[in-house]
Coordinates of C-alpha atoms (C1' of nucleotides) in Angstrom, one line a residue:
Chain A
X1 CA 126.6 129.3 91.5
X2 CA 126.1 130.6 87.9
X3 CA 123.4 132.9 86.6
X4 CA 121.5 130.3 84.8
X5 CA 120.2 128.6 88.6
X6 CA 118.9 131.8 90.3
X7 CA 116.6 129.5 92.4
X8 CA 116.7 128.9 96.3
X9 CA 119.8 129.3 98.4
X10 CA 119.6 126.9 101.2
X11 CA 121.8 126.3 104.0
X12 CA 122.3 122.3 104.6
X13 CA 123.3 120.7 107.7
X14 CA 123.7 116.8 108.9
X15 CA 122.2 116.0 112.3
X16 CA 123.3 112.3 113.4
X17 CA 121.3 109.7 115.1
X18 CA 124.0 107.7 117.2
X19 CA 123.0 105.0 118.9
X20 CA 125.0 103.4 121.7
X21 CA 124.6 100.0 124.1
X22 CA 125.5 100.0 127.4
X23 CA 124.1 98.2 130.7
X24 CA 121.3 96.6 128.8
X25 CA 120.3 100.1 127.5
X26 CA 119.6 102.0 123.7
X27 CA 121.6 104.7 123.9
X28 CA 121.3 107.8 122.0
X29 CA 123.9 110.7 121.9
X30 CA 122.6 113.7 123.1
X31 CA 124.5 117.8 123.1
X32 CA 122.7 120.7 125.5
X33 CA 123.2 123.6 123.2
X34 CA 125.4 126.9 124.2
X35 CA 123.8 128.8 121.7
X36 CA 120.4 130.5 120.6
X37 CA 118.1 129.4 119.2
X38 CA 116.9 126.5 121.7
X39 CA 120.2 127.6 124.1
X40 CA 120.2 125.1 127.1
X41 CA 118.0 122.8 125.4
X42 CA 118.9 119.0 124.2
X43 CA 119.6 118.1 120.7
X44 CA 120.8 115.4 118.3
X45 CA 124.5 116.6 117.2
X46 CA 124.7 118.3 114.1
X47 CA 125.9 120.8 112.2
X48 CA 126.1 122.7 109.1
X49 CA 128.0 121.1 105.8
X50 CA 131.0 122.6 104.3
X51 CA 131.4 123.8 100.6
X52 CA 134.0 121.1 100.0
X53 CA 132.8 117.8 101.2
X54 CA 130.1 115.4 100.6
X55 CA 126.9 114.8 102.7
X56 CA 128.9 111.2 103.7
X57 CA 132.3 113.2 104.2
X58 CA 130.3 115.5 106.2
X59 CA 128.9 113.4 108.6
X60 CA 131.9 111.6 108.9
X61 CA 133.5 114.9 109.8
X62 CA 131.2 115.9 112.8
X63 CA 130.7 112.8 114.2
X64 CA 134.4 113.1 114.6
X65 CA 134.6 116.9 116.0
X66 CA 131.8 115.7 118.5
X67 CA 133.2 112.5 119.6
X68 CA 136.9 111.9 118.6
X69 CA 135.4 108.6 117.1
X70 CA 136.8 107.6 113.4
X71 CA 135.9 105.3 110.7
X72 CA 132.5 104.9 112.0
X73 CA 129.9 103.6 108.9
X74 CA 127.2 106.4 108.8
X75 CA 124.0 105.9 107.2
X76 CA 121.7 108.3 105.9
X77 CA 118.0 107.8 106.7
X78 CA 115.8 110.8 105.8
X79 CA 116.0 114.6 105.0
X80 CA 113.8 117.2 106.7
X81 CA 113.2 119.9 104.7
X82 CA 110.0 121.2 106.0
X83 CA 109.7 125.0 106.1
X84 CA 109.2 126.6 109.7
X85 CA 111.7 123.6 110.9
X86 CA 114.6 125.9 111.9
X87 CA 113.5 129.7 113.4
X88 CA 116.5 131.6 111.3
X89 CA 115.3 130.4 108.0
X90 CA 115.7 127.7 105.4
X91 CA 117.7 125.0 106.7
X92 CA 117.3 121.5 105.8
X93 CA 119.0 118.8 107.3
X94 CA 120.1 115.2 106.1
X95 CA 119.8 112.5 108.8
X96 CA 122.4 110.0 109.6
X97 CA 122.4 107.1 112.0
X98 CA 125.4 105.2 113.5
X99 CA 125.6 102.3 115.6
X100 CA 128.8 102.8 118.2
X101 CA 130.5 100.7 120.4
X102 CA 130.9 102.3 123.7
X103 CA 132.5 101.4 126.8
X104 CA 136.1 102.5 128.4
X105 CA 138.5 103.1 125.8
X106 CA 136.1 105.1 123.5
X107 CA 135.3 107.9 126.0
X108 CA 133.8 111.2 124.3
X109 CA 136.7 114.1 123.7
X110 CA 135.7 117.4 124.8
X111 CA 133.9 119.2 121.8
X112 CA 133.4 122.1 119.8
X113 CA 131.9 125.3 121.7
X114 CA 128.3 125.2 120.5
X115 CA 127.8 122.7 122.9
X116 CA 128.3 122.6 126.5
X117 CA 128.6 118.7 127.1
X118 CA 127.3 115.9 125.3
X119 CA 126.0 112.8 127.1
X120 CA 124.5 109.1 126.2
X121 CA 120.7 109.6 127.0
X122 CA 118.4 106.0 127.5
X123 CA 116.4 106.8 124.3
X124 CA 113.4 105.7 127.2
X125 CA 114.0 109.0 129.0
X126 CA 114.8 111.3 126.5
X127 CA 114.1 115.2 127.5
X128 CA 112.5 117.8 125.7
X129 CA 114.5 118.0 121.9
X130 CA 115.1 121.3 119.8
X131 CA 113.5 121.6 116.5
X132 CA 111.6 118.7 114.8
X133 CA 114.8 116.6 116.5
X134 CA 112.1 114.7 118.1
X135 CA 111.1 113.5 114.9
X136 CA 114.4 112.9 113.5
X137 CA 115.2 110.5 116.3
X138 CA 111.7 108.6 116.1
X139 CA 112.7 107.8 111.8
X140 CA 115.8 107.0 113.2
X141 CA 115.2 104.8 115.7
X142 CA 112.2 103.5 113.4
X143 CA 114.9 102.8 110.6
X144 CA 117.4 100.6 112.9
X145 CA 114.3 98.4 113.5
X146 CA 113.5 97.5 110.2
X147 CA 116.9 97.3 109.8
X148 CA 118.3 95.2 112.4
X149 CA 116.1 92.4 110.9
X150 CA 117.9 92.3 107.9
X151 CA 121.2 93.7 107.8
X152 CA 124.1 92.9 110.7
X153 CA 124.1 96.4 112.2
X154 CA 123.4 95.0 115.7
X155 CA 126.8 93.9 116.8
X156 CA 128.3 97.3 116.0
X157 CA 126.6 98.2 119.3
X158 CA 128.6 95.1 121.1
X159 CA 132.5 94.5 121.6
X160 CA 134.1 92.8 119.3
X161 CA 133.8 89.4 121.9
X162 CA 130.4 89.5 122.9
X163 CA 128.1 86.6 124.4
X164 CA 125.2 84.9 122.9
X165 CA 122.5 86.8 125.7
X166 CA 124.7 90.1 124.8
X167 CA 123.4 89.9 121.4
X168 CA 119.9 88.9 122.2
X169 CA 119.9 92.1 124.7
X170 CA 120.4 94.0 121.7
X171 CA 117.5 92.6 119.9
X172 CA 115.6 92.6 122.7
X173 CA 115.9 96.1 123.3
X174 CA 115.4 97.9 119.8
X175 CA 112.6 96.0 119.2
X176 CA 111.5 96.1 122.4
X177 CA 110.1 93.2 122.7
X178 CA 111.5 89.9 124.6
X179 CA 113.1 86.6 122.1
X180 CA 112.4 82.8 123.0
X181 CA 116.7 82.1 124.2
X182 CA 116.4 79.0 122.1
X183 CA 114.7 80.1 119.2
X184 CA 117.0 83.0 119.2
X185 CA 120.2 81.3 119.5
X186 CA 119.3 78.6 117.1
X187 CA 118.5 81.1 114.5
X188 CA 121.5 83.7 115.0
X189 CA 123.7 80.2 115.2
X190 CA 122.2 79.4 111.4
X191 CA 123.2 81.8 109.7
X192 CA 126.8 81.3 110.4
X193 CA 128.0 84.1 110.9
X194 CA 129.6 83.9 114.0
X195 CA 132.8 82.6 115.3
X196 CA 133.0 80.7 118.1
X197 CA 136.1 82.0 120.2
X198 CA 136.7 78.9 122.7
X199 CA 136.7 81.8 125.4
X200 CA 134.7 82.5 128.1
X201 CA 133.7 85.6 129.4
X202 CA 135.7 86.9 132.6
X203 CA 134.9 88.5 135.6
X204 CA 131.6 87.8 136.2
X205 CA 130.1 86.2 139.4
X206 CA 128.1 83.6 138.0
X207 CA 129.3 81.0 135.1
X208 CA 131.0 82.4 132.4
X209 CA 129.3 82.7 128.8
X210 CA 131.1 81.7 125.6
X211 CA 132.6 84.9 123.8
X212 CA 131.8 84.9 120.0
X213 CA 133.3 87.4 117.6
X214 CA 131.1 88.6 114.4
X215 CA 132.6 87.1 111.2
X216 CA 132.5 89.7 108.3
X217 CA 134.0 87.5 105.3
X218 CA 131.7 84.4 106.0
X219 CA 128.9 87.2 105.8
X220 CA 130.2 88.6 102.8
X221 CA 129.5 85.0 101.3
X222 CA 125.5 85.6 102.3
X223 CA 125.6 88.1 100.3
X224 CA 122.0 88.8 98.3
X225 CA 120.1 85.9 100.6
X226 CA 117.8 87.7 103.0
X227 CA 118.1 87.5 107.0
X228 CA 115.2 87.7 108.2
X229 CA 114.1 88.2 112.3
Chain B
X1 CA 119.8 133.5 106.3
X2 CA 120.8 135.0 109.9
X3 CA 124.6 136.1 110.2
X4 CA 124.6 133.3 113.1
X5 CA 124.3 130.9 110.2
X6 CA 127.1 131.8 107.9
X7 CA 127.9 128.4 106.2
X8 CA 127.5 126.5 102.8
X9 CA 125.0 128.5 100.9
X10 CA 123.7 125.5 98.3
X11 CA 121.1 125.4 95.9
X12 CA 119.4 122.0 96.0
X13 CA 116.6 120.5 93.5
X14 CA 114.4 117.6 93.8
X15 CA 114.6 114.8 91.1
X16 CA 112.0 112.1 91.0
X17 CA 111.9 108.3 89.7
X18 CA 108.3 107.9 88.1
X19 CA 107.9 104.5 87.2
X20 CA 104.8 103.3 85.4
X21 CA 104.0 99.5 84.0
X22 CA 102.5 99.7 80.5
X23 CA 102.1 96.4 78.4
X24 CA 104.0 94.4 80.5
X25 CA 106.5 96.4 80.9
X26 CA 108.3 98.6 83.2
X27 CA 108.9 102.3 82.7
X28 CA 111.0 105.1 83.8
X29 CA 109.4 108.6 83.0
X30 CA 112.4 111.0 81.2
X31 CA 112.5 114.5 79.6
X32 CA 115.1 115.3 77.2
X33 CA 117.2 118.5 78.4
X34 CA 116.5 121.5 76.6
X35 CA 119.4 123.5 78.5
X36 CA 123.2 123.0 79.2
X37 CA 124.6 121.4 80.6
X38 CA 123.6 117.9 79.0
X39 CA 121.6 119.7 76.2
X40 CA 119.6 117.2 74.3
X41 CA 120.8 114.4 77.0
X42 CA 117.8 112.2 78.7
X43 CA 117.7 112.7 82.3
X44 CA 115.3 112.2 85.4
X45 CA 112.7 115.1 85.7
X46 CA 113.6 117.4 88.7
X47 CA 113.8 121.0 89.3
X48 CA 114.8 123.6 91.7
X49 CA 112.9 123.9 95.0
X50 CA 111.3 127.0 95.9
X51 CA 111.9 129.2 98.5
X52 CA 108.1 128.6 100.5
X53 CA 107.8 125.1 99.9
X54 CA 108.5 121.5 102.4
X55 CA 110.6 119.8 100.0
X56 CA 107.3 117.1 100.0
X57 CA 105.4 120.1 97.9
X58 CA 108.1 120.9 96.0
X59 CA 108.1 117.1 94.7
X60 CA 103.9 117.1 94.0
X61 CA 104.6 120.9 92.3
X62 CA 107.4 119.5 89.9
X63 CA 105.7 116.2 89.2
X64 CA 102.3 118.0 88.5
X65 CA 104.2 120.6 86.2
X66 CA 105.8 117.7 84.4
X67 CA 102.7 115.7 83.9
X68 CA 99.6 117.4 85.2
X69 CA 98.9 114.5 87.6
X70 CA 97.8 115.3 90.9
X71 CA 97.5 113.6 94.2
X72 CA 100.2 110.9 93.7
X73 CA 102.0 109.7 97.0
X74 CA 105.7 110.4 96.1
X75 CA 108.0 108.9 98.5
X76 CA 111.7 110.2 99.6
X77 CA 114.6 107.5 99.3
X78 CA 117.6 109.3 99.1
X79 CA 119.8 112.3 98.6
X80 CA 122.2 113.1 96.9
X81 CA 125.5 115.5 97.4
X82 CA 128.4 114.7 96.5
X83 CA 130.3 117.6 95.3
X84 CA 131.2 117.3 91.9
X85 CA 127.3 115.6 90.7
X86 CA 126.5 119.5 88.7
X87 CA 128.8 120.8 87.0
X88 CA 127.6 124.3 87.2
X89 CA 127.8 124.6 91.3
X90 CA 126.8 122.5 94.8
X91 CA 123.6 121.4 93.9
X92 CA 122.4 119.1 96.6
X93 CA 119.5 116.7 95.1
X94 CA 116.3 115.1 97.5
X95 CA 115.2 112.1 95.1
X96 CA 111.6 110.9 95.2
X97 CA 110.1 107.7 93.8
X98 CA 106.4 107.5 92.8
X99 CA 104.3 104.9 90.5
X100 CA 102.0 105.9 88.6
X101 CA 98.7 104.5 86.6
X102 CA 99.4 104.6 83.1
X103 CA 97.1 104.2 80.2
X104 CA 94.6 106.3 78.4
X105 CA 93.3 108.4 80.4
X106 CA 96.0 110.2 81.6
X107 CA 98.2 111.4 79.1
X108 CA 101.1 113.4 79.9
X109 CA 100.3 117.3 79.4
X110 CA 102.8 119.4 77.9
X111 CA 105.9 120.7 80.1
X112 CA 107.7 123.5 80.9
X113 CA 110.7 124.6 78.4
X114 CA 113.3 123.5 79.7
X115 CA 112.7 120.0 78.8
X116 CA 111.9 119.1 74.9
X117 CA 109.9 116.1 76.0
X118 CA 109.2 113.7 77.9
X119 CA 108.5 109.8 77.3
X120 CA 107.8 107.0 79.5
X121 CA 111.3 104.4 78.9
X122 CA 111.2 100.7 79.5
X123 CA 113.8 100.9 82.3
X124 CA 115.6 97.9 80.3
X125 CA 116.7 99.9 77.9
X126 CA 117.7 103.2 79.4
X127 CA 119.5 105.9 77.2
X128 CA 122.6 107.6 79.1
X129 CA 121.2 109.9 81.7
X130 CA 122.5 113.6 82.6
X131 CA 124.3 114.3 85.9
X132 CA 124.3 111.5 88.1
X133 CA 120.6 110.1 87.5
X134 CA 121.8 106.6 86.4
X135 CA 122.6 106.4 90.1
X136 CA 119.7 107.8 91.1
X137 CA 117.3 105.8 89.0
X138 CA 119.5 102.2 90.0
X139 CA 118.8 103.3 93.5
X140 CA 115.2 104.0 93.2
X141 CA 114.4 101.2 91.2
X142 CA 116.4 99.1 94.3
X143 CA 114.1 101.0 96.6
X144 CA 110.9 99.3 95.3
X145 CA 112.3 96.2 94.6
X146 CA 112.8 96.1 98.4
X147 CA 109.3 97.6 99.0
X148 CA 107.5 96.0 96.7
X149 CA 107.8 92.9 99.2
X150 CA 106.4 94.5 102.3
X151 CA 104.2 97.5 101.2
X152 CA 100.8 97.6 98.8
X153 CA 102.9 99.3 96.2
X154 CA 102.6 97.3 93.0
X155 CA 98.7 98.4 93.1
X156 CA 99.5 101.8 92.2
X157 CA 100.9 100.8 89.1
X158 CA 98.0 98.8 87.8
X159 CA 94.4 100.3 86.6
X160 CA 91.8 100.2 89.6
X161 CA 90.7 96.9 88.5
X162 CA 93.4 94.3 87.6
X163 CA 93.3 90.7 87.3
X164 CA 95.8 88.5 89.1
X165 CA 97.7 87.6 86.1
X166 CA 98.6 91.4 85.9
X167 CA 99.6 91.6 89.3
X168 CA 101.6 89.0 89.4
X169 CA 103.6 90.4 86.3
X170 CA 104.6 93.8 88.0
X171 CA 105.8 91.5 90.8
X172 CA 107.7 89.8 88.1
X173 CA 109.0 92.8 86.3
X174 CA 110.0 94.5 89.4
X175 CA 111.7 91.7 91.5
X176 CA 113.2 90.5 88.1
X177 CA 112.1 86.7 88.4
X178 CA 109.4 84.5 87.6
X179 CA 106.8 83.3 90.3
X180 CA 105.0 80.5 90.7
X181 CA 101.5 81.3 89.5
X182 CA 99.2 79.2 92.3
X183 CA 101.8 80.0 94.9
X184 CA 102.0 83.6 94.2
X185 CA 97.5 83.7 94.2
X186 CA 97.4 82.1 97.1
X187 CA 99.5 84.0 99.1
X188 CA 98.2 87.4 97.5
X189 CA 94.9 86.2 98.1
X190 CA 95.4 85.0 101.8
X191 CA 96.5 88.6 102.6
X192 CA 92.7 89.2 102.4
X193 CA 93.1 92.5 100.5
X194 CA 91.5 92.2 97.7
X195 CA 88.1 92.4 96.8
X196 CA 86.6 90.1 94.0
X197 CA 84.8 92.3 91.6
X198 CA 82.5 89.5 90.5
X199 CA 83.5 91.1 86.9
X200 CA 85.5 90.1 84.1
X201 CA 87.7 91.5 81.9
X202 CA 86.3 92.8 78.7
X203 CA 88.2 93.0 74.8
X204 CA 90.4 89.8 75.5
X205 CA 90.7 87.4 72.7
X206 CA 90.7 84.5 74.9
X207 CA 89.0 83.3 78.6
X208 CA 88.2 86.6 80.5
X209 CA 89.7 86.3 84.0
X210 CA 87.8 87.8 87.1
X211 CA 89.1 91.3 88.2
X212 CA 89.8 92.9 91.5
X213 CA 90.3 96.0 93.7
X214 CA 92.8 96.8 96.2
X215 CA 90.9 97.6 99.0
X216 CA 92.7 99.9 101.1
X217 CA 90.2 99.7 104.1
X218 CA 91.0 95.9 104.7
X219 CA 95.0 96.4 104.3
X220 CA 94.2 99.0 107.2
X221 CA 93.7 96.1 109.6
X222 CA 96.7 94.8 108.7
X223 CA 98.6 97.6 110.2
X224 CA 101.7 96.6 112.1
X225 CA 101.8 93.0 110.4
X226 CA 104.3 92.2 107.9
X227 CA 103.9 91.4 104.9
X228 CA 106.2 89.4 103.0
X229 CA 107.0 87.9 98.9
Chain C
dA1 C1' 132.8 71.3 152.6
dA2 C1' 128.2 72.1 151.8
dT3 C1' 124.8 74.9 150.0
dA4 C1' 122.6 78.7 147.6
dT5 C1' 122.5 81.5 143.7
dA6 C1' 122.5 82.9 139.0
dC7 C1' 123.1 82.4 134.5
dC8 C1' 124.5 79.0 130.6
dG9 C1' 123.3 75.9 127.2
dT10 C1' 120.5 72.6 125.1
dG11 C1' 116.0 69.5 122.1
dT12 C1' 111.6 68.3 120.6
dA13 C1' 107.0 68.2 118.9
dG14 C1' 103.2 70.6 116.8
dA15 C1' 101.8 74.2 113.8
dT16 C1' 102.6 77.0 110.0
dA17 C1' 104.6 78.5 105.7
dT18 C1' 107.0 77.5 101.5
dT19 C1' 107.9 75.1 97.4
dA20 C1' 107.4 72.3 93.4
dC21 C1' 104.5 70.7 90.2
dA22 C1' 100.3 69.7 85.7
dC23 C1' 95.9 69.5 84.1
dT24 C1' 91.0 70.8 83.0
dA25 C1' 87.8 74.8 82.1
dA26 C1' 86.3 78.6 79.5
dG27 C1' 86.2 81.7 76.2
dT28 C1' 87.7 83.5 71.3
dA29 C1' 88.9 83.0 66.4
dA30 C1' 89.1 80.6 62.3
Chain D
dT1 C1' 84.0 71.9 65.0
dT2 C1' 88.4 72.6 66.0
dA3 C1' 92.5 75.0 67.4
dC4 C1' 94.3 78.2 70.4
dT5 C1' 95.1 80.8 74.5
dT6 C1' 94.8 82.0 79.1
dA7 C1' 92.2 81.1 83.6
dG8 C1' 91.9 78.7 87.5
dT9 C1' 92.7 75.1 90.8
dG10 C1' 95.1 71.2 95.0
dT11 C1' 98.4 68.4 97.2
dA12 C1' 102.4 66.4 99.1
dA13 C1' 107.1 67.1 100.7
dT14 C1' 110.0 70.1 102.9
dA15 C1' 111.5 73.9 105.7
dT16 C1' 110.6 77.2 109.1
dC17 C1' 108.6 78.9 113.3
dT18 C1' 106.8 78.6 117.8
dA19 C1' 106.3 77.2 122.5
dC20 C1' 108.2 75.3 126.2
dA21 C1' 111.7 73.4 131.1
dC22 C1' 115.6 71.7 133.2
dG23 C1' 120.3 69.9 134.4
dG24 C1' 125.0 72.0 134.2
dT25 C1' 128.6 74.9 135.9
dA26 C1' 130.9 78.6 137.9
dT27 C1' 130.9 81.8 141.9
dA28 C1' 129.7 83.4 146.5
dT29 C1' 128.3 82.5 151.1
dT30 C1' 128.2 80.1 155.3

DNA sequence: AATATACCGTGTAGATATTACACTAAGTAA
DNA sequence: TTACTTAGTGTAATATCTACACGGTATATT
């Protein structure tokens, strides 16, 4: 830093809203810190940013120290930058949200020591957060609503083959509210975007759903038209 | 800083989009630089933040210092931090947006020195900017195009009393298109958020139409309802 | 084999919202 | 008086949204 910027001197840090779907749950990843301040208490992962990498690189990076998950599109939502919000001084964080697949294969590696385990909380029973992370989450979860009206960020949360009630689960549950079926599969089926697989969901005890798969170049072509829920 | 906290150490600075609507036009508020780097260069006003101030404060401080207006809503949209955007160190940037009432009455007061001046631009025909505020501005000025069609935002760029002619031409401006002139007072007027003044505009050289007020208590009731150009 | 169970998948009619479109009224200026 | 400029208004056609119920099909159970 030259002499001619003698201003503040502010340590930055990411914390990362990561939302998951699993059993017709919202999902949010949760860390119970090993370290003061707020040791043994529940946070959103974060952590400070490095002198060589952008606030996207960043993000990118600790989402992958925390979860062994890669090439996961992260979206900044807010910063927090409010004075008292950290006890040891002037930190302000950017905010990032991701929408994750989970299930089987994508199981959480062990992570870095300032944690002691990190689990996928229901964002209906969330505990006690450190800091303003309470607040962080609530913008977060705020921003995915508005944005799941307009922008395909809801089958992120699904496998790639997912069913027609999968997806309306999704809805369902972020806006928390419940979708007419029909209105909601006429509508979703509109806007062509989907691909119908000819498959049918296995292994379940009742009769099997069509599979569709989320078609990225046919969305490409909505490009600048508005989807609206 | 506590030793617990030894990390990235960066200076970050606020930068705020301040667009006003003057004879049909829309403007961007720039000073030209009266330091290096970018000496004599056009660029966004922003400074430093200060150690004792929420980085919301540190946006009214800087825009009142800049202008001597007070009591503005600014609104964060992004930041900014990718490593290379100052040359002279990491300089991590918060951007704001506000609009602002031109006109008259509020003229801007003089600045501090390290600007020479500062003029309102038609955002059509911006100068090169300093840094990387030609980013910034395109994605502020994408901010309120998207807002402009769901929040009460184009109000604030208008005097107290407007006629619907006027409003409809920031919508124009901002989204970039004509409307439909019954359409557009229809709708604005079934939103049931304006009051009719029962006045007229005065100096025209032609038919005086009727002007209005936003009134904010109304648009209260609409909490939690959408609304939507 | 028959039956129960659970979810899948589909259509329509009424209400509401959106769009496209053109002329007369009112005031000012010459 | 006339010419000019902007204000202010309605309707019909179309598209979208909402509310709503039942037969089909695979599995599990007896």
């Amino acid at each position: 830093m030259k002499e001619v910027l003698p201003q503040l001197n502010s340590t930055f840090s990411i914390d990362c809203v990561l939302f998951g779907f699993d059993e017709g749950e919202l999902k949010v990843l949760l860390i119970e810190r090993n370290e003061e301040p707020f040791k043994d208490w529940w946070a959103l992962p974060g952590y400070l940013v490095n002198e060589n990498e952008s606030l996207d690189q960043s993000a990118a990076r600790i989402l992958h120290e925390l979860t062994g998950i890669e090439n996961v599109y992260m979206e900044q939502f807010y910063t927090f930058g409010d004075v008292g919000r950290h006890p040891q001084g002037r930190i302000i964080s950017v905010a990032y949200y991701a929408m994750l697949r989970l299930g089987g294969d994508k199981a959480l590696k062990p992570i870095s020591n300032y944690a002691k385990q990190a689990h996928w909380i229901n964002v209906k029973e969330l505990p006690p957060l450190a800091f303003d992370h309470q607040k962080i989450f609530d913008q977060g979860l705020e921003k995915i609503k508005r944005r799941i009206k307009h922008q395909p960020i809801a089958f992120e949360l699904l496998p790639e083959k997912f069913t027609l009630t999968q997806l309306q689960n999704v809805y369902e549950v972020i806006l928390g509210k419940k979708l007419d079926k029909r209105n909601f599969r006429k509508k979703m089926l509109s806007f062509n975007v989907l691909k119908d697989l000819n498959e049918k969901q296995k292994g379940v005890s009742f009769r099997a759903a069509t599979l569709y798969r989320f078609d990225k170049r046919k969305y490409g072509k909505l490009f600048g038209k508005e989807i609206s829920f």
